[in-house]
Tab-separated table of C-alpha atoms and ligand atoms in Angstrom:
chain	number	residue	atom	x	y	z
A	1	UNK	CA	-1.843	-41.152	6.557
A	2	UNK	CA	0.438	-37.811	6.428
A	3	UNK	CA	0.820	-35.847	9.344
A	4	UNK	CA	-0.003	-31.713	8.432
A	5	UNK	CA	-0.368	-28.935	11.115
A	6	UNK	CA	-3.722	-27.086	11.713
A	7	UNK	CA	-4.005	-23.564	12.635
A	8	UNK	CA	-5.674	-24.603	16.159
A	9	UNK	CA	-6.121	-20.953	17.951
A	10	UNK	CA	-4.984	-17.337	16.547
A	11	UNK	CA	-4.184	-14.213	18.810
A	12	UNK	CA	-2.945	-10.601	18.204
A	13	UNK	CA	-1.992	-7.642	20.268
A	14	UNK	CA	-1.895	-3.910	18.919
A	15	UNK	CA	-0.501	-0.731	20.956
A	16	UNK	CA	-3.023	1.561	21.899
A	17	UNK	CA	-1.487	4.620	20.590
A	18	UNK	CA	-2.528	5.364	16.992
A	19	UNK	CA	-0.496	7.498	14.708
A	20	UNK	CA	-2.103	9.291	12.200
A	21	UNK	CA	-1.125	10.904	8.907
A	22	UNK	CA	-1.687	14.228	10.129
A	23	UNK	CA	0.586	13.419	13.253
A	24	UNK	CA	3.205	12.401	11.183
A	25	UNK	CA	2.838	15.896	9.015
A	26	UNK	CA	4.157	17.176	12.165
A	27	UNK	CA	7.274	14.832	12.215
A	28	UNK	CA	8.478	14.830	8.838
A	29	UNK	CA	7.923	16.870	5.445
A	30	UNK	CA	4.881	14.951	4.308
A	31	UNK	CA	1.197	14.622	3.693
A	32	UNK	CA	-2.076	12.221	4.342
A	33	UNK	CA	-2.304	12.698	0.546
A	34	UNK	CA	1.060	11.325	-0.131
A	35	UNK	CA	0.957	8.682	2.146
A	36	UNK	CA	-2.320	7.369	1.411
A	37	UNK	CA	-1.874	7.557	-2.137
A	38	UNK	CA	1.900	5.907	-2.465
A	39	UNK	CA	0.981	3.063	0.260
A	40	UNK	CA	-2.832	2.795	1.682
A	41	UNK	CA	-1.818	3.367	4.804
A	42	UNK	CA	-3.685	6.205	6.980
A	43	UNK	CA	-2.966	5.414	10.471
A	44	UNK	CA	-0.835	2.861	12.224
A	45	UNK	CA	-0.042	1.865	15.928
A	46	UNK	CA	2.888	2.804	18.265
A	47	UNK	CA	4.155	0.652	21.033
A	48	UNK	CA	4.255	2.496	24.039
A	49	UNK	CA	7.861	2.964	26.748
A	50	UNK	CA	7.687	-0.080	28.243
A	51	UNK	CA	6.269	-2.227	25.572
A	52	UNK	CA	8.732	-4.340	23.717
A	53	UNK	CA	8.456	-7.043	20.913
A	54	UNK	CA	9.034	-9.820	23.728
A	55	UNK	CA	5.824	-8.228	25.838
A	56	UNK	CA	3.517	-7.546	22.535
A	57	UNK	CA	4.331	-11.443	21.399
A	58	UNK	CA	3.808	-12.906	25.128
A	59	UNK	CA	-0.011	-10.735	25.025
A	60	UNK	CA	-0.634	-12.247	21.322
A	61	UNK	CA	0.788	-15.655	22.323
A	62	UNK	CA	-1.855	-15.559	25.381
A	63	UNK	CA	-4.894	-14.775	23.406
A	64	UNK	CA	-3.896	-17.126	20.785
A	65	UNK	CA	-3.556	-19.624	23.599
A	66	UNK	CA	-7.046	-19.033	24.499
A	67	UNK	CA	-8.918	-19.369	20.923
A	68	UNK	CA	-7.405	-22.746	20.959
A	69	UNK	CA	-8.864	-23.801	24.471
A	70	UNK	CA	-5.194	-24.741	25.462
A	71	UNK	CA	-2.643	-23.694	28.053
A	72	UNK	CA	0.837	-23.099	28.044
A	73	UNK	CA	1.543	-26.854	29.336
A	74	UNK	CA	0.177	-28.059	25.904
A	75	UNK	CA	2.451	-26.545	23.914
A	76	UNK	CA	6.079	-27.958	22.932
A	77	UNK	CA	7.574	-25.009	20.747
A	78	UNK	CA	8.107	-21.579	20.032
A	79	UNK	CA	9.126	-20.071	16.912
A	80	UNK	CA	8.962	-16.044	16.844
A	81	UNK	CA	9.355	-14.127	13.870
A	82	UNK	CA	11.542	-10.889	14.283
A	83	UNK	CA	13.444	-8.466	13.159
A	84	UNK	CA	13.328	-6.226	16.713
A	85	UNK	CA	14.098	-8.355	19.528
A	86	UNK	CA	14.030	-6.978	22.802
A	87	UNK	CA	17.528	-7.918	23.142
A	88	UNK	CA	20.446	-9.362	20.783
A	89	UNK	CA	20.614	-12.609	22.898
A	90	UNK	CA	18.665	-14.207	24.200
A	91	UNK	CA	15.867	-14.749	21.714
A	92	UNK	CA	12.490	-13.210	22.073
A	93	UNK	CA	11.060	-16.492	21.762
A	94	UNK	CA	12.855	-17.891	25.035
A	95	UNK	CA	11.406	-14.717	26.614
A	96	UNK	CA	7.796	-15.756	25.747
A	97	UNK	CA	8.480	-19.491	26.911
A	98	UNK	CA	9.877	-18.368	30.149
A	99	UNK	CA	6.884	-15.592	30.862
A	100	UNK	CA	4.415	-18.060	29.912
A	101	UNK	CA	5.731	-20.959	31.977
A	102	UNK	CA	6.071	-23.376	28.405
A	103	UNK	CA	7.650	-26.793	29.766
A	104	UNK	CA	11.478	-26.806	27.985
A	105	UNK	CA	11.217	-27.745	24.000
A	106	UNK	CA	12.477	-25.867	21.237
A	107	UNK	CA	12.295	-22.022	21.192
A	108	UNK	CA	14.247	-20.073	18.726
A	109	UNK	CA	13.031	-16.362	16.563
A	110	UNK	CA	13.842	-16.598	13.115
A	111	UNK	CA	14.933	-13.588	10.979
A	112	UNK	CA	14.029	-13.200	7.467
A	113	UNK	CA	12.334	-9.317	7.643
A	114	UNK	CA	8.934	-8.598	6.439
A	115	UNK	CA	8.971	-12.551	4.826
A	116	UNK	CA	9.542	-13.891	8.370
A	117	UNK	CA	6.457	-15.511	9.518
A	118	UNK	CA	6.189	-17.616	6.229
A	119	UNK	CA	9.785	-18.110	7.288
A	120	UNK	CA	8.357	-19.401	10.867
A	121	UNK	CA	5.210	-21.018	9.697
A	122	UNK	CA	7.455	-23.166	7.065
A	123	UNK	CA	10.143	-24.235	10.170
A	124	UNK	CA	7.276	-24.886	12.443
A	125	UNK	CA	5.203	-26.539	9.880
A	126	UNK	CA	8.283	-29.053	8.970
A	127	UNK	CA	9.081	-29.231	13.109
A	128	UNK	CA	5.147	-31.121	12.820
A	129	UNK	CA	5.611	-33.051	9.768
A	130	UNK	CA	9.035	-34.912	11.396
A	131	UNK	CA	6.716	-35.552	14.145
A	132	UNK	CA	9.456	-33.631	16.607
A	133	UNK	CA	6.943	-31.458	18.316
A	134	UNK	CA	3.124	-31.682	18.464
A	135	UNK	CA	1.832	-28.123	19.298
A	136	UNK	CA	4.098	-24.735	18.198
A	137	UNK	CA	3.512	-21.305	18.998
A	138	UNK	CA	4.477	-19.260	16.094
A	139	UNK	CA	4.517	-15.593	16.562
A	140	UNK	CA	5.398	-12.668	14.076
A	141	UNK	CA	6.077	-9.739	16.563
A	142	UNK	CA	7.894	-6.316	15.105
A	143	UNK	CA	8.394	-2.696	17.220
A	144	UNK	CA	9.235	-1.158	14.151
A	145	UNK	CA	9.196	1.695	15.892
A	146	UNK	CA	12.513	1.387	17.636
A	147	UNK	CA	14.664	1.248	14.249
A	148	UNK	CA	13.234	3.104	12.093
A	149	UNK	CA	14.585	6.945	11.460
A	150	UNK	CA	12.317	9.363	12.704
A	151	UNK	CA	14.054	11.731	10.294
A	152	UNK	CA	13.432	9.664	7.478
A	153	UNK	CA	10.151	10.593	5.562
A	154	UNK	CA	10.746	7.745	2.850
A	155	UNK	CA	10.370	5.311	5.545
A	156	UNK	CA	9.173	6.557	8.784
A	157	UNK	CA	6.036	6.628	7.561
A	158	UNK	CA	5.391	3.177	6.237
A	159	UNK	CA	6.104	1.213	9.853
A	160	UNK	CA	4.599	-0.030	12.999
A	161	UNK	CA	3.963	-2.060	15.836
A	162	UNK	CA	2.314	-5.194	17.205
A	163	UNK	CA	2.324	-8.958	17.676
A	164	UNK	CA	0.065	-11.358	15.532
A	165	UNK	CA	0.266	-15.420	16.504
A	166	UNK	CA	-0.847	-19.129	15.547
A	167	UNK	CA	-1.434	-22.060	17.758
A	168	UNK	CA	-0.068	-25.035	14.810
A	169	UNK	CA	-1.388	-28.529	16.152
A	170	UNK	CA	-0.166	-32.043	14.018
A	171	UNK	CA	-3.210	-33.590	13.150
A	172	UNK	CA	-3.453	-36.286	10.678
A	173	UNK	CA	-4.929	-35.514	7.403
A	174	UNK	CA	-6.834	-38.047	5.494
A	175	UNK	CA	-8.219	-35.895	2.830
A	176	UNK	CA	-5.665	-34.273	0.893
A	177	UNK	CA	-6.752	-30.857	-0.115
A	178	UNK	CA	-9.957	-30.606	1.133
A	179	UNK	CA	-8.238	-31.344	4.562
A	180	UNK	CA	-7.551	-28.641	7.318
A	181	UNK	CA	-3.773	-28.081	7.541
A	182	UNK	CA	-0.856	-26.348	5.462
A	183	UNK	CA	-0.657	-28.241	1.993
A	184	UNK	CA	2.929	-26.188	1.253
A	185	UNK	CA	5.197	-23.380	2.173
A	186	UNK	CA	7.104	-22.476	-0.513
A	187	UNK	CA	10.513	-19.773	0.896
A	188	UNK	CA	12.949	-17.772	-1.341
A	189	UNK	CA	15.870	-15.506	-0.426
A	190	UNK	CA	18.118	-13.816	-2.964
A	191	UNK	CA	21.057	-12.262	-1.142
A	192	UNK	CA	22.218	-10.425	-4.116
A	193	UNK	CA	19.281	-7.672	-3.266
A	194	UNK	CA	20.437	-7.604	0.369
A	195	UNK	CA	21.644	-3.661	-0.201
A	196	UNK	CA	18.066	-2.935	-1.017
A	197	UNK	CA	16.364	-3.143	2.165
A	198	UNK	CA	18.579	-3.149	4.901
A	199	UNK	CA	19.086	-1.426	8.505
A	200	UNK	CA	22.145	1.057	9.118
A	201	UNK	CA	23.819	-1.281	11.800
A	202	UNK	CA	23.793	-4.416	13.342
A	203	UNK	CA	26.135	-5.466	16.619
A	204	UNK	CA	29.405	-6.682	14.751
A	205	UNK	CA	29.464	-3.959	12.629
A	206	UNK	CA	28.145	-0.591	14.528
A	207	UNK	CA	27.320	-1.698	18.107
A	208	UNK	CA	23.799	-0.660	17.186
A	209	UNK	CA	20.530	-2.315	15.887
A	210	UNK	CA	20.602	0.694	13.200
A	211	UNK	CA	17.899	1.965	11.577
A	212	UNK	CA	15.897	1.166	8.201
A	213	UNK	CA	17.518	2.016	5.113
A	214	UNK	CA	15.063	1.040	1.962
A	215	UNK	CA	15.863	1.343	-1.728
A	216	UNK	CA	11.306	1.826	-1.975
A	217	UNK	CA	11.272	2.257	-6.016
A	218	UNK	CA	13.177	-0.826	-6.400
A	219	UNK	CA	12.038	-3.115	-3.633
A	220	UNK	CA	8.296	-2.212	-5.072
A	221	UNK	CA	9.256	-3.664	-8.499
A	222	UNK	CA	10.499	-6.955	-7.393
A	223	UNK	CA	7.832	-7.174	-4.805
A	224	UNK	CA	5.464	-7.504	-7.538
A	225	UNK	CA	7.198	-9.564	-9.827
A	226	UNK	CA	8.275	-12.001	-6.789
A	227	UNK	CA	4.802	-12.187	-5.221
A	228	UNK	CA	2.787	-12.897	-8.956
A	229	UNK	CA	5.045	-15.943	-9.300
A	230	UNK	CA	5.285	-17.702	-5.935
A	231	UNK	CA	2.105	-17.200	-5.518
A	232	UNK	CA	2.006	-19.066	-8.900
A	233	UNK	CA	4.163	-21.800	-7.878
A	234	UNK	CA	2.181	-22.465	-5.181
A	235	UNK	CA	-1.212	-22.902	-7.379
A	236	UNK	CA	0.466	-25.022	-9.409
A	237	UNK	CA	2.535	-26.812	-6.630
A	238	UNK	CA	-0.951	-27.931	-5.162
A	239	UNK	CA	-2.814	-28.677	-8.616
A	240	UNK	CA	-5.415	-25.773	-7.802
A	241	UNK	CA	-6.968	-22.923	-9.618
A	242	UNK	CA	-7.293	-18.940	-7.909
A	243	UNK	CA	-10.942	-19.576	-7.530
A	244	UNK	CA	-10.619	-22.136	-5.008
A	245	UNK	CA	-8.765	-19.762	-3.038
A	246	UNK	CA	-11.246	-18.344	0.224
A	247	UNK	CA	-8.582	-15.387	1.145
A	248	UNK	CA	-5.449	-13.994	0.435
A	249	UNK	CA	-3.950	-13.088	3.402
A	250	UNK	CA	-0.848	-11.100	2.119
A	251	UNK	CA	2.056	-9.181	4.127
A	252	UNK	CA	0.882	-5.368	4.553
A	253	UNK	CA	3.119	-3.566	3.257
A	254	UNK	CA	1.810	-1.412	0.214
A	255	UNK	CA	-1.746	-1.585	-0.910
A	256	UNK	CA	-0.633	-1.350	-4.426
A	257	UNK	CA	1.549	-4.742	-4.167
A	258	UNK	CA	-1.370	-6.314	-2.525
A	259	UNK	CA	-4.219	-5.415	-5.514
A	260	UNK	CA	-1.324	-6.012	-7.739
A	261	UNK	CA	-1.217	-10.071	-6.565
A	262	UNK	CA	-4.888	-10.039	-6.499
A	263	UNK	CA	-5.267	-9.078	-9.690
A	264	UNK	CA	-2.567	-11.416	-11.123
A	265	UNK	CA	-4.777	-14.130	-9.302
A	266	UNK	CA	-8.063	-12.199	-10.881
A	267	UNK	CA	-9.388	-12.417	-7.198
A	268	UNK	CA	-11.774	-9.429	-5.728
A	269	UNK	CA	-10.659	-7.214	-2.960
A	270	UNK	CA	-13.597	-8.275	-1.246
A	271	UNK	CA	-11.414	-11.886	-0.843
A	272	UNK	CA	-8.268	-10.328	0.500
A	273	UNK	CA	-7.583	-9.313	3.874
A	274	UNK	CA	-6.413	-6.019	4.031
A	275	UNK	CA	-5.097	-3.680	7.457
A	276	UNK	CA	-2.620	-1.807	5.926
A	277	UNK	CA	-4.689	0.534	5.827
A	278	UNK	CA	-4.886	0.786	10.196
A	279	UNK	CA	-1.776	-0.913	11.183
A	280	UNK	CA	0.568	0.108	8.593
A	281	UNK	CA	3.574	-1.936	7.785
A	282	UNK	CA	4.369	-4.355	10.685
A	283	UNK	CA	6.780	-6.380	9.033
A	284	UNK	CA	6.686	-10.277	10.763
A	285	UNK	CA	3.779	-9.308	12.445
A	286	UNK	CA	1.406	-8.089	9.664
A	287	UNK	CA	0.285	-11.491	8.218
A	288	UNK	CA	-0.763	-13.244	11.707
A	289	UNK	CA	-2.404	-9.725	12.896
A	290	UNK	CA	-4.558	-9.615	9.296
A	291	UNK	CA	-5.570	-13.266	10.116
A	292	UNK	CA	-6.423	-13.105	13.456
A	293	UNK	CA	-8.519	-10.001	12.194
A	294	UNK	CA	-10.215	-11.491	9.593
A	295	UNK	CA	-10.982	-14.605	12.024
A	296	UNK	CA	-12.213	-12.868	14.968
A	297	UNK	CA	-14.530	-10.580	12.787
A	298	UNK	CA	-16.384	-13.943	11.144
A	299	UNK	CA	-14.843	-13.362	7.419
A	300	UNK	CA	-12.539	-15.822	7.712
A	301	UNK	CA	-14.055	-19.813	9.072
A	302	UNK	CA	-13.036	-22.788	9.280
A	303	UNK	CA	-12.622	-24.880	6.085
A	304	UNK	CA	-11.663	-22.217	3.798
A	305	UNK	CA	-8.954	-22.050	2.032
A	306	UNK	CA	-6.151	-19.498	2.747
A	307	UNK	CA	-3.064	-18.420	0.295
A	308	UNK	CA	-0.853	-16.641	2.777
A	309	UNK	CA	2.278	-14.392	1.151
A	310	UNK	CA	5.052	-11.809	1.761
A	311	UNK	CA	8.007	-10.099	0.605
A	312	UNK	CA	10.984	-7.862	2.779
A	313	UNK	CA	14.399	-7.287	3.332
A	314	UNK	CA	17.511	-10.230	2.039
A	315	UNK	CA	15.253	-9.772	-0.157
A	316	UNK	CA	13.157	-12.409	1.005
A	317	UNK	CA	9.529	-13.632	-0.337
A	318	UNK	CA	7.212	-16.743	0.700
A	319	UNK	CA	4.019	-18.326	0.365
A	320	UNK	CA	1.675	-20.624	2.375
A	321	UNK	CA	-1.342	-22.597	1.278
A	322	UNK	CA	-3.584	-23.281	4.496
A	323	UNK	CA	-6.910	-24.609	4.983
A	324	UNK	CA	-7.912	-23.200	8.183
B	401	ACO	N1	6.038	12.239	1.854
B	401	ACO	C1	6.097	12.990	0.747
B	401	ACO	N2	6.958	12.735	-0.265
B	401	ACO	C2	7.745	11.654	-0.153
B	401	ACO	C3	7.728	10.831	0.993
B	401	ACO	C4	6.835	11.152	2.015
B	401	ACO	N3	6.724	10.427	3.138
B	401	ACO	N4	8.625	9.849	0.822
B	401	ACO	C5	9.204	10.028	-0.383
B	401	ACO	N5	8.671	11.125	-0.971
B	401	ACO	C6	8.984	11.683	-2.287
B	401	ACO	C7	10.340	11.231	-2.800
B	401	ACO	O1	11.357	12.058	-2.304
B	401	ACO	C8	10.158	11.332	-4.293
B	401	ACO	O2	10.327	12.676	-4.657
B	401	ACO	P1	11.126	13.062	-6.039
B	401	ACO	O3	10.285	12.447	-7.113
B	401	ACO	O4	11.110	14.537	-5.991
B	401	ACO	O5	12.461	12.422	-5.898
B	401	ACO	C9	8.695	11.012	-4.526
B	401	ACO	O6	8.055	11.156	-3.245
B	401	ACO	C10	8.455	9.596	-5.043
B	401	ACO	O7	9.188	8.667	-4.258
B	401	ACO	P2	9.238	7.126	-4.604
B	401	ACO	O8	10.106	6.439	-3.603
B	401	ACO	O9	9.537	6.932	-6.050
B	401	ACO	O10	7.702	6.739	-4.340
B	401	ACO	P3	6.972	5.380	-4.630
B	401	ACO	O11	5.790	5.625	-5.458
B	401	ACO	O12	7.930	4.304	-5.062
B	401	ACO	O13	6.430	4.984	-3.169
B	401	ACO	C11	7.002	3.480	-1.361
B	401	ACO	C12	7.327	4.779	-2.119
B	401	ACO	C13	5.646	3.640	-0.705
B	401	ACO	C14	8.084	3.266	-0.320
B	401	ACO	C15	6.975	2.298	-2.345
B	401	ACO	O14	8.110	2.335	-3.176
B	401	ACO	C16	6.920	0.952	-1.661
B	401	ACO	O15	5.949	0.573	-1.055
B	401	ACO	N6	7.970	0.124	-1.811
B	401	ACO	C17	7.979	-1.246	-1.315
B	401	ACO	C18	8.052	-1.351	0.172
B	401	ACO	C19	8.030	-2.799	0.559
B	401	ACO	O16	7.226	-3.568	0.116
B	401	ACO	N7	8.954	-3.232	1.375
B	401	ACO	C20	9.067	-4.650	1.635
B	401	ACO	C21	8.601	-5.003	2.937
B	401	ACO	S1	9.335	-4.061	4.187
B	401	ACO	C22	10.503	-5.042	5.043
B	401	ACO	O17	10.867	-6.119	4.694
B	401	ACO	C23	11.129	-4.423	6.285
């Protein structure tokens, strides 16, 4: 009997403070019109002083906690997705371990941009499979906010905040596909591109964190091509057609990438997941905030099958296939 990892419990936090189109007219040389038109997005969330990608991931760890029925003594792992940590050592994850009173195990954030909760799922997924831990805590948590150039209309406008996270249990599964669990991650990186997404800084070269520097025109093109064939791959990796998908939970970063992979799949909008629109682009955290969406509204239950993808900075793309 294989050992696979259920989605036990999911959890998200979002600042209060919404930004809206209009408020960023009054920031930067831009318009609702431009905005909504280039990327889908007409309002997004903005973590307030105070609130940090270690306290947004803690408050979406908790309520993840909760749907699960489990407390932090059940859990042996945490994996946080991030490319803001509250601090360049130590990791964001240890901080949520520590504030949540998680018994010592593994805890580590993994970095792999707007791609980096496939990045997590994958690592925490394999963590299962090994049989080295039985319940993670994988997190995608982002303050955006705090890197990107207020100056800078051909980015400022796309990002945001907020923290978006999974309970993963190892369960055996004796029923292949039509099992709960994730059937395959499938990760890519191609370091060539790393120029085309990339922040200012970093600590061994500036001192700083930097800010966000994106090539858009060109990072759109391969976003497309990259998502149309991993998600692909992973069809054909699992011996399953587009119609036996539930949901397509993709990254949120342009609603013109996402209908672009739906229609490559020839799936409805009405089967895809979709908050860019509301949250804007919140790198790590966008997948696990759409999900826990799409779960705690009802669209989303138990049994269905979920294709989960995204693409960002290295450049970096995954997939997931989970049945929830
Ligand atoms: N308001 C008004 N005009 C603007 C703005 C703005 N905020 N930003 C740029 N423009 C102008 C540009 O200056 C340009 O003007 P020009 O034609 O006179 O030179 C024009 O609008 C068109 O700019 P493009 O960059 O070509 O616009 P495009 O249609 O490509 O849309 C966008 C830009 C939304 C950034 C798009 O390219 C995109 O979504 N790219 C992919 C982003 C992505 O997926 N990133 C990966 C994940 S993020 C991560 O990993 C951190």
């Amino acid at each position: 009997m294989a050992l696979t990892s259920i989605i036990k419990g999911t959890g998200s936090y979002l600042p209060e403070k919404i930004m809206t189109n209009a408020d960023l007219e009054k920031v930067v040389d831009t318009s609702d019109e431009w905005i909504v038109q280039r990327s889908g997005i007409k309002e997004r969330r903005i973590a307030a002083d105070g609130e940090t990608t270690g306290t947004m991931a803690i408050e979406a760890a908790k309520r993840a906690l909760e749907a699960s029925n489990l407390t932090a003594a059940d859990i042996d792992g945490v994996i946080v997705a991030t490319t803001t940590p509250d601090r360049t050592f130590p990791s964001v994850a240890v901080k949520v371990q520590g504030e949540l009173g998680i018994a010592p195990g593994l805890a580590f954030d993994v970095q792999a941009v707007c791609t980096g909760f496939v990045y997590a799922l994958a690592t925490a997924d394999n963590f299962i499979k090994m049989g080295q831990a039985k319940r993670i805590l994988v997190i995608g948590a982002e303050k955006m906010s705090s890197i990107v150039d207020w100056n800078d209309r051909t980015t400022c406008v796309l990002f945001a905040d907020g923290a978006g996270a999974v309970v993963l249990e190892a369960q055996e599964n004796k029923n292949g596909l039509d099992g709960q669990g994730i059937h395959s991650t499938h990760l890519y990186a191609n370091g060539k591109q790393r120029e085309l997404l990339q922040t200012s800084g970093g600590p061994a070269t500036t001192g700083d964190a930097g800010h966000v520097l994106m090539q858009g025109r060109e990072v759109f093109k391969y976003a497309v091509s990259y998502m149309a064939d991993v998600v692909e791959e992973t069809l054909q990796h699992n011996s399953i057609e587009a119609s036996q998908i539930d949901w397509l939970v993709p990254h949120q970063a342009n609603i013109r990438i996402i209908e672009s992979t739906a229609k490559k799949l020839d799936m409805s909008m009405d089967k895809v997941v979709v908050t860019v629109d509301r949250h804007g682009n919140t790198s790590a955290a966008s997948i696990p905030l759409a999900l826990d969406e799409a779960v705690k509204d009802g669209r989303i239950q138990r049994n269905q099958m979920l294709l989960i993808e995204a693409m960002g900075g290295g450049l970096t793309w995954g997939a997931a296939l989970v049945r929830f």
